[in-house]
Amino acid sequence: MRSKSIAWRLALAFAMVCALVLSAIGVFLYRSLASELAFRDDMALLGRLEQVRALLADSDSLDALQARPRLYQNMLGNRDSLLLVRRADGSSVIAINPRQRELPALNALPREQMPQRRDVLTWQASDGAELALLSGQAQGPNGERLTVIAGKVLSEREQMLGSYRLRLYLSVGLGALLAFALGLLLLRRGLQPLRQLSEAVRSIDLRSLDRRLPVEGTPTELREPVHALNAMLARLDDSVQRLSQFSADLAHEIRTPLHTLLASNGQALNHPRSTAEYQEVLASNMEEFERLKRMAENLMFLARAEQAERALNLQTLSLQNVGDELCDYFEPLADDRGLQLQNHMHGELLADQQLLQRALGNLLANAVRHADPGTLISLQRRDAPGMCWLQVHNHGPIIPPEHLGKLFDRFYRVDPSRAEPGDSGGLGLAIVQSIMQLHGGEVRVRSDAAGTLFELGFGTRR
């Protein structure tokens, strides 16, 4: 809808601003013109009073002045001006008042006083006309005391100002309309790159997430949003790729136990077996079911962790006790492999006890599974500025550098052929990473001739 269009709103705002600016300029010019016209009329009256005073003083006689009334009418030049010269007894010497308007009583300026603009009186006649009047004393040729009244009807000024106001209203209206039309045209041209950007975004779907929005030729104001959109597309592409890979890995992981179950059950049904053999088949099936159950539980945990649905139960934990409990739990498995467990963790840490035990337990299970027989697996603590690092170190095969960055991916195994029935289905290290993300920490790994070292980093400034 047009009412929701940015271009229409901005064009309307631009038109309103132009109308306000034009109105302000028009008011200023109108007031300037009115002031200038008032100044011109007032100065004309002041000059007329002085001229009449000089004319009266230089004349031969008042009778000679009375004999030439048309001369004074021509001198005034129009029917909107009036001139009265009166004797002390009130009789008229000169009486030019075309519409015979009644005039108010005026205080005449002394003859020796120079008239000023403040002496001009504005008066409204009975017919509604507005007049500017000025009165002053004068002296006749024979020393007579006279009173001069000069006046001007202001209708011409009002007509001129009225015509100017009308032109001003039309100019402001037409200017606003023109500003709106030009603003709308310019805005539509200016928003063309945005429409092109919208077309480019519309053309990207799930099968073309590898495409990116063009940056070249994009206006400066839109480059930051374009970069943000491209970064979002990159994240979406990476997430979709990982989801696709996850789906493929999940299908592969589930297919193996399902194939095993189908094969064993098929053989058991095709050939008569003894009770002991059936029990052996069921026991084998239970191992596969346990594997599927662990996989489902791990996937459920990862899903909840990624959605931040699991609330942390933070508490101050004794790392010595946590390490001792884990070593006691894994000691039978370590003895079977000829391994020795040592706990050197100390101090306290603010963390979720169950999640910390699960993360360290997954690292210990991984270390016990891959450590060389007769070697030592140690739990240690290392403090750094603002961080507390919990370390699990074991001696075993060196992990190639190209695998280190993928160890925490789901279902990733350095050597798939070494998968064992009791493993986590390739989800153990992914769970460790999710636990550390919930704690706002990080996990890293290093593998060289000195052994393989996993580190869990917890921030100590909370």
C-alpha positions as a printed Julia matrix, in Angstrom:
462×3 Matrix{Float64}:
   0.0     0.0    0.0
   1.14    3.55  -0.73
   0.6     4.62   2.87
   3.27    2.13   3.89
   5.7     3.03   1.12
   8.99    4.49   2.3
   9.28    6.51  -0.91
   5.83    8.07  -0.43
   6.49    8.83   3.23
   9.86   10.41   2.53
   8.49   12.36  -0.44
   5.64   13.65   1.72
   8.07   14.6    4.47
  10.29   16.33   1.9
   7.27   18.25   0.59
   6.28   19.29   4.1
   9.8    20.5    4.84
   9.87   22.48   1.59
   6.45   23.95   2.4
   7.67   25.01   5.85
  10.85   26.55   4.4
   8.93   28.36   1.66
   6.37   29.55   4.21
   9.07   30.89   6.49
  10.73   32.7    3.57
   7.33   33.99   2.39
   6.43   35.32   5.86
   9.79   37.06   6.07
   9.39   38.63   2.63
   5.76   39.55   3.38
   6.71   41.31   6.58
   9.61   42.99   4.83
   7.3    44.23   2.07
   4.68   45.44   4.55
   7.35   47.27   6.52
   8.79   48.81   3.36
   5.37   49.98   2.16
   4.58   51.47   5.56
   7.95   53.24   5.57
   7.3    54.59   2.07
   3.87   55.92   2.97
   5.05   57.47   6.21
   7.98   59.17   4.52
   5.64   60.47   1.81
   3.44   62.06   4.49
   6.42   63.57   6.27
   7.69   65.01   3.0
   4.25   66.33   2.08
   3.91   68.16   5.39
   7.27   69.81   4.9
   6.45   70.72   1.28
   3.12   72.31   2.24
   4.78   74.24   5.07
   7.36   75.61   2.62
   4.69   76.39   0.03
   2.62   78.34   2.55
   5.58   80.31   3.78
   6.71   81.24   0.24
   3.29   82.14  -1.19
   2.21   85.72  -1.87
  -1.11   85.34  -0.13
  -3.61   82.76   1.06
  -6.11   83.98  -1.52
  -3.69   83.1   -4.31
  -3.34   79.63  -2.85
  -7.1    79.15  -2.67
  -7.45   80.11  -6.36
  -5.5    77.04  -7.55
  -7.1    73.94  -5.96
  -6.46   71.68  -8.99
  -2.75   72.34  -8.62
  -2.77   70.65  -5.25
  -4.9    67.79  -6.52
  -2.38   67.17  -9.28
   0.4    67.4   -6.75
  -1.2    64.68  -4.63
  -1.59   62.51  -7.76
  -4.52   60.24  -6.77
  -7.87   60.08  -5.02
  -6.44   58.21  -2.03
  -4.59   61.25  -0.69
  -6.03   64.18   1.22
  -4.71   67.62   2.22
  -6.33   70.15   4.54
  -5.03   73.6    5.43
  -7.06   75.44   8.06
  -6.87   78.85   9.67
  -6.92   79.37  13.39
 -10.67   79.99  13.3
 -11.29   76.63  11.56
 -12.0    77.95   8.08
 -10.39   76.06   5.19
  -7.68   77.43   2.94
  -7.15   74.18   1.07
  -9.58   71.28   1.41
  -8.79   68.22  -0.69
 -10.82   65.32   0.72
 -12.31   63.38  -2.25
 -14.65   61.19  -0.19
 -15.41   63.88   2.41
 -14.4    61.6    5.28
 -14.79   62.79   8.83
 -11.36   63.12  10.43
 -10.53   62.8   14.1
  -9.13   65.58  16.24
  -5.36   65.64  15.77
  -2.63   67.21  17.8
  -0.69   69.44  15.41
   3.07   69.41  15.65
   4.69   72.77  16.49
   5.97   74.64  13.48
   9.59   74.45  14.57
   9.41   70.67  15.23
  10.54   68.26  12.52
   7.97   65.49  11.97
   8.99   61.86  12.71
   7.47   58.51  11.76
   6.12   58.09  15.24
   3.97   61.21  14.7
   1.96   59.49  11.93
  -1.46   58.39  13.22
  -3.36   55.43  11.79
  -7.14   55.85  11.94
 -10.08   53.86  10.61
 -12.86   55.88   8.99
 -16.57   55.2    9.3
 -16.64   53.5    5.86
 -14.04   51.01   7.0
 -11.12   52.58   5.19
  -7.84   52.86   7.07
  -6.01   56.19   6.89
  -2.56   57.43   7.8
  -2.74   61.03   9.09
  -0.15   63.65  10.03
  -0.9    67.14  11.36
   1.44   70.08  11.89
   1.35   73.81  12.44
   2.46   76.19   9.67
   2.78   79.94   9.03
   1.13   81.8    6.18
   2.77   84.46   3.96
   1.56   87.24   6.25
   2.33   85.43   9.48
  -1.03   83.64   9.74
  -1.23   80.64  12.05
  -2.31   77.65  10.02
  -2.84   73.92  10.59
  -1.88   71.4    7.92
  -3.34   67.88   7.82
  -1.84   65.42   5.33
  -3.35   62.0    4.89
  -3.4    58.89   2.76
  -5.89   56.08   2.42
  -4.1    52.73   2.9
  -6.36   50.7    0.61
  -3.71   50.54  -2.09
  -1.25   49.11   0.38
  -3.78   46.53   1.59
  -4.6    45.53  -1.97
  -0.94   45.1   -2.78
  -0.35   43.03   0.36
  -3.48   40.95  -0.33
  -2.3    40.21  -3.84
   1.12   39.3   -2.49
  -0.43   36.94   0.1
  -2.42   35.19  -2.61
   0.71   34.71  -4.72
   2.54   33.52  -1.64
  -0.11   30.87  -0.89
  -0.05   29.67  -4.48
   3.75   29.59  -4.53
   3.94   27.57  -1.31
   1.27   25.11  -2.53
   2.82   24.66  -5.96
   6.29   24.42  -4.42
   5.13   21.68  -2.05
   3.5    19.74  -4.89
   6.6    20.1   -7.04
   8.83   19.05  -4.15
   6.62   16.0   -3.55
   6.71   14.98  -7.22
  10.45   15.52  -7.6
  11.15   13.89  -4.23
   9.11   10.83  -5.16
  10.9    10.57  -8.51
  14.34   10.93  -6.95
  13.54    8.51  -4.14
  12.32    5.87  -6.56
  15.52    6.29  -8.51
  17.53    6.19  -5.3
  15.75    3.04  -4.09
  16.44    1.2   -7.34
  19.54   -0.52  -5.85
  17.35   -1.71  -2.97
  14.88   -3.25  -5.41
  17.76   -4.9   -7.27
  19.02   -6.22  -3.95
  15.56   -7.6   -3.19
  15.51   -9.37  -6.56
  18.91  -10.87  -5.81
  17.75  -12.08  -2.39
  14.53  -13.47  -3.9
  16.53  -15.53  -6.37
  18.4   -17.37  -3.59
  16.77  -20.57  -2.39
  17.82  -23.7   -0.53
  19.64  -25.04  -3.62
  21.63  -21.86  -4.2
  22.81  -20.86  -0.73
  26.34  -20.7   -2.09
  25.4   -17.57  -4.04
  26.25  -14.17  -2.57
  24.76  -10.72  -3.03
  26.84   -8.41  -5.25
  28.84   -5.78  -3.4
  30.32   -3.97  -6.38
  28.14   -1.07  -7.46
  26.15   -1.15  -4.24
  25.64    2.27  -2.6
  27.75    2.92   0.47
  24.7     2.98   2.75
  23.72   -0.54   1.65
  27.14   -2.17   1.76
  27.02   -2.94   5.46
  23.58   -4.65   5.21
  24.81   -6.53   2.11
  27.87   -7.77   3.99
  25.63   -8.8    6.9
  23.29  -10.66   4.54
  26.22  -12.4    2.86
  27.55  -13.43   6.28
  24.08  -14.75   7.16
  23.95  -16.69   3.89
  27.36  -18.15   4.64
  26.13  -19.28   8.07
  22.95  -20.71   6.58
  24.92  -22.52   3.9
  27.27  -23.93   6.53
  24.34  -24.97   8.74
  22.52  -26.64   5.84
  25.69  -28.44   4.79
  26.28  -29.6    8.34
  22.65  -30.67   8.65
  22.9   -32.61   5.42
  26.12  -34.21   6.57
  24.59  -34.92   9.96
  21.6   -36.6    8.32
  23.89  -38.74   6.19
  26.09  -39.63   9.18
  23.06  -40.41  11.32
  21.62  -42.68   8.65
  25.0   -44.4    8.36
  25.35  -44.84  12.12
  21.83  -46.19  12.53
  22.09  -48.43   9.5
  24.93  -50.47  10.99
  23.13  -51.64  14.17
  19.87  -52.09  12.28
  21.64  -54.22   9.68
  23.21  -56.27  12.45
  19.84  -56.74  14.16
  18.11  -57.74  10.94
  20.87  -60.18  10.0
  21.03  -61.88  13.41
  17.26  -62.11  13.71
  16.98  -63.4   10.15
  19.51  -66.15  10.8
  17.81  -67.07  14.06
  14.46  -67.42  12.3
  15.79  -69.36   9.3
  17.51  -72.09  11.3
  16.23  -73.91  14.39
  18.48  -73.14  17.39
  18.79  -74.19  20.96
  17.68  -72.09  23.9
  21.27  -71.07  24.64
  21.8   -69.95  21.04
  18.61  -67.88  21.12
  19.76  -66.31  24.37
  23.09  -65.47  22.74
  21.27  -63.81  19.82
  19.1   -61.82  22.21
  22.17  -60.75  24.2
  23.83  -59.56  20.98
  20.66  -57.71  20.05
  20.59  -56.04  23.46
  24.07  -54.63  22.83
  22.88  -53.07  19.59
  19.75  -51.74  21.28
  21.92  -50.19  24.0
  24.05  -48.59  21.33
  20.95  -47.14  19.65
  19.64  -45.93  23.01
  22.93  -44.18  23.84
  22.92  -42.58  20.42
  19.33  -41.31  20.86
  20.11  -39.94  24.34
  23.24  -38.2   23.09
  21.38  -36.68  20.15
  18.61  -35.49  22.49
  21.19  -33.87  24.75
  22.9   -32.13  21.83
  19.58  -30.84  20.51
  18.61  -29.4   23.88
  22.06  -27.92  24.4
  21.98  -26.18  21.02
  18.55  -24.73  21.81
  19.81  -23.65  25.26
  16.89  -25.53  26.83
  19.02  -27.01  29.59
  19.36  -24.62  32.51
  22.72  -24.69  34.26
  22.75  -25.59  37.94
  25.89  -23.7   38.82
  27.55  -24.5   42.12
  31.02  -24.34  43.62
  32.63  -27.74  43.1
  35.71  -29.29  44.62
  37.8   -30.38  41.64
  39.71  -32.86  43.82
  36.46  -34.7   44.67
  35.2   -34.58  41.06
  38.48  -36.05  39.81
  38.57  -38.77  42.48
  35.01  -39.89  41.66
  35.8   -40.13  37.94
  39.04  -42.05  38.54
  37.21  -44.51  40.81
  34.53  -45.0   38.13
  37.0   -45.67  35.29
  39.55  -47.59  37.35
  38.21  -51.09  36.5
  38.28  -50.32  32.77
  41.76  -48.8   33.09
  43.04  -51.87  34.98
  41.79  -54.13  32.19
  43.93  -52.14  29.73
  46.93  -51.86  32.04
  46.52  -48.1   32.49
  47.06  -45.93  35.53
  44.83  -42.97  36.45
  46.1   -39.99  38.44
  44.13  -37.0   39.65
  46.08  -33.77  40.17
  43.11  -31.4   40.02
  42.72  -29.05  42.97
  40.86  -25.99  44.1
  37.27  -25.03  43.35
  35.29  -24.21  40.21
  31.84  -22.73  39.58
  30.1   -25.14  37.17
  27.21  -27.56  36.7
  28.28  -30.74  38.46
  26.48  -33.25  36.2
  27.64  -31.56  33.0
  31.23  -31.21  34.22
  31.32  -34.88  35.19
  29.9   -35.85  31.81
  32.41  -33.75  29.87
  35.4   -35.03  31.86
  33.94  -38.56  31.75
  33.73  -38.49  27.95
  37.33  -37.28  27.73
  38.48  -39.97  30.19
  36.58  -42.68  28.31
  38.18  -41.5   25.09
  41.63  -41.47  26.73
  41.22  -44.96  28.2
  40.04  -46.29  24.84
  43.0   -44.91  22.85
  45.89  -44.84  25.36
  48.84  -47.21  24.95
  48.85  -50.07  27.49
  51.01  -49.46  30.54
  50.87  -45.67  30.27
  49.53  -42.96  32.57
  46.36  -40.92  32.17
  46.34  -37.76  34.27
  43.81  -35.12  35.26
  45.35  -31.7   35.9
  44.42  -28.07  36.43
  46.22  -25.11  34.87
  45.36  -21.51  35.69
  45.72  -18.65  33.21
  44.61  -14.99  33.42
  40.81  -15.12  33.58
  40.67  -18.85  32.72
  40.8   -22.18  34.49
  41.91  -25.08  32.27
  41.07  -28.7   33.16
  43.37  -31.1   31.31
  43.07  -34.79  30.38
  46.41  -36.15  29.15
  47.18  -39.59  27.79
  49.9   -41.28  25.77
  48.74  -42.93  22.59
  48.81  -42.7   18.8
  49.39  -39.16  17.52
  46.27  -37.64  15.98
  47.15  -36.22  12.54
  46.77  -32.41  12.34
  44.12  -32.64   9.6
  41.82  -34.45  12.05
  42.2   -32.15  15.06
  39.77  -29.53  13.76
  37.06  -32.14  13.11
  37.23  -34.14  16.32
  34.29  -32.27  17.83
  32.0   -32.81  14.83
  29.15  -35.24  15.25
  29.81  -38.87  14.25
  33.4   -38.03  13.33
  36.0   -40.71  13.97
  39.68  -40.57  13.14
  39.59  -44.3   12.4
  36.04  -45.62  11.9
  37.32  -49.2   11.87
  38.22  -48.88  15.54
  34.66  -48.25  16.65
  33.81  -50.38  19.67
  30.43  -51.53  21.02
  30.76  -49.37  24.1
  31.67  -46.1   22.39
  29.45  -43.03  22.13
  28.73  -43.38  18.43
  31.02  -40.52  17.51
  29.07  -38.06  19.68
  31.18  -37.96  22.83
  33.43  -35.06  21.87
  30.51  -33.18  20.29
  28.75  -33.41  23.67
  31.87  -32.07  25.38
  31.88  -29.06  23.07
  28.16  -28.4   23.68
  28.7   -28.56  27.46
  31.5   -26.01  27.22
  29.37  -23.74  25.05
  26.64  -23.87  27.72
  29.24  -22.75  30.28
  30.54  -20.02  27.98
  33.91  -21.75  27.8
  35.94  -23.52  25.17
  37.56  -26.87  24.44
  40.76  -27.53  22.56
  43.08  -30.42  21.79
  46.76  -30.91  21.09
  48.45  -34.13  19.96
  52.2   -34.71  19.48
  54.99  -37.0   20.61
  54.37  -36.01  24.24
  50.85  -37.37  24.06
  47.31  -36.16  23.45
  46.0   -33.33  25.63
  42.36  -32.22  25.85
  41.68  -28.96  27.7
  38.42  -27.53  29.03
  38.57  -23.77  29.56
  36.24  -22.13  32.12
  36.11  -18.39  32.62
  36.83  -17.38  36.21
  35.51  -13.76  35.89
  31.74  -14.15  36.26
